[in-house]
Amino acid sequence: FLKSDYLNEDSWAIVRPTNGAFTLFVALHTCDTVSAYGFMTDDYSKYSNYYAEKRLGSEVIFYMNHDLILEKNLWKSFHNKKILKLYQRTGSKGAKEQ
């Protein structure tokens, strides 16, 4: 599911899914229904790196070891196909399902 272009780089050995991605994959394999909150969505730049931060704190930094955009697109496609329920923020306050 996560065949990143980074795997074709010289530093391919450090490329791996995030811990959150491993967790979602385990949940998808073992549970009848899966809902996820706090994962990167299309409007990620409006929010902190950590979902628990109430104010804009730490920005998302893209390192080569994780392909966060690839993961974001995968969660969105799973949500659209009703494979999982991805809760997405729609504004700067609170969280709403999209």
Coordinates of C-alpha atoms in Angstrom, one line a residue:
F1 CA 0.0 0.0 0.0
L2 CA 2.8 2.4 0.7
K3 CA 5.3 2.1 -2.2
S4 CA 7.0 5.4 -1.8
D5 CA 9.2 7.0 -4.5
Y6 CA 11.7 7.5 -1.6
L7 CA 12.4 3.7 -1.9
N8 CA 14.2 4.5 -5.2
E9 CA 16.6 6.9 -3.4
D10 CA 20.1 6.1 -2.1
S11 CA 18.7 6.3 1.5
W12 CA 15.9 3.8 0.8
A13 CA 16.9 1.8 3.9
I14 CA 15.5 4.4 6.3
V15 CA 12.1 4.7 4.6
R16 CA 9.2 3.2 6.5
P17 CA 5.6 3.9 7.3
T18 CA 4.8 5.9 10.4
N19 CA 3.9 4.2 13.7
G20 CA 0.3 5.4 13.1
A21 CA 0.2 3.7 9.7
F22 CA 1.4 0.4 11.2
T23 CA -1.4 0.8 13.9
L24 CA -4.1 1.5 11.3
F25 CA -3.0 -1.5 9.2
V26 CA -3.2 -3.8 12.3
A27 CA -6.6 -2.4 13.2
L28 CA -7.8 -2.9 9.6
H29 CA -6.7 -6.5 9.6
T30 CA -8.2 -7.3 13.0
C31 CA -11.3 -5.2 13.5
D32 CA -14.7 -5.1 11.8
T33 CA -14.8 -1.3 11.7
V34 CA -12.0 1.2 12.1
S35 CA -12.3 4.9 12.9
A36 CA -9.3 7.2 12.9
Y37 CA -8.7 10.7 14.3
G38 CA -5.5 12.7 14.3
F39 CA -4.1 11.6 11.0
M40 CA -2.9 13.9 8.3
T41 CA -5.6 15.2 6.0
D42 CA -5.6 17.6 3.0
D43 CA -5.7 20.8 5.1
Y44 CA -2.8 19.6 7.4
S45 CA -1.0 22.9 7.1
K46 CA -3.7 24.7 9.2
Y47 CA -3.0 22.5 12.2
S48 CA -0.2 21.5 14.6
N49 CA 1.9 18.4 14.0
Y50 CA 0.2 16.8 17.0
Y51 CA -3.5 16.5 17.1
A52 CA -3.7 17.1 20.8
E53 CA -2.1 20.6 20.6
K54 CA -5.0 23.1 20.8
R55 CA -3.1 26.0 19.2
L56 CA -0.9 26.0 16.2
G57 CA 2.3 24.8 17.7
S58 CA 4.7 22.5 15.9
E59 CA 4.5 22.5 12.1
V60 CA 4.5 19.3 10.1
I61 CA 8.1 18.7 8.9
F62 CA 8.6 16.3 6.1
Y63 CA 11.6 13.9 6.5
M64 CA 12.6 11.3 4.0
N65 CA 12.0 8.4 6.4
H66 CA 8.2 8.8 6.2
D67 CA 6.2 9.6 3.1
L68 CA 3.4 11.5 4.9
I69 CA 1.7 12.7 1.7
L70 CA 1.5 9.1 0.4
E71 CA 0.0 8.1 3.8
K72 CA -2.5 11.0 3.7
N73 CA -3.7 10.1 0.3
L74 CA -4.1 6.4 1.3
W75 CA -6.2 7.3 4.4
K76 CA -8.3 9.6 2.2
S77 CA -8.9 6.8 -0.4
F78 CA -9.7 4.3 2.3
H79 CA -12.2 6.8 3.8
N80 CA -13.8 7.4 0.4
K81 CA -14.1 3.7 -0.2
K82 CA -15.7 3.2 3.3
I83 CA -12.8 1.0 4.4
L84 CA -12.3 3.2 7.4
K85 CA -13.9 6.3 8.9
L86 CA -11.4 9.1 8.9
Y87 CA -12.4 12.0 11.1
Q88 CA -11.2 15.3 9.6
R89 CA -11.1 18.8 10.9
T90 CA -13.0 21.2 8.9
G91 CA -12.0 24.4 10.7
S92 CA -9.6 25.7 13.3
K93 CA -11.9 24.7 16.3
G94 CA -13.0 21.2 17.2
A95 CA -13.3 18.3 14.9
K96 CA -16.0 17.3 12.6
E97 CA -16.5 14.2 10.4
Q98 CA -16.3 14.9 6.8

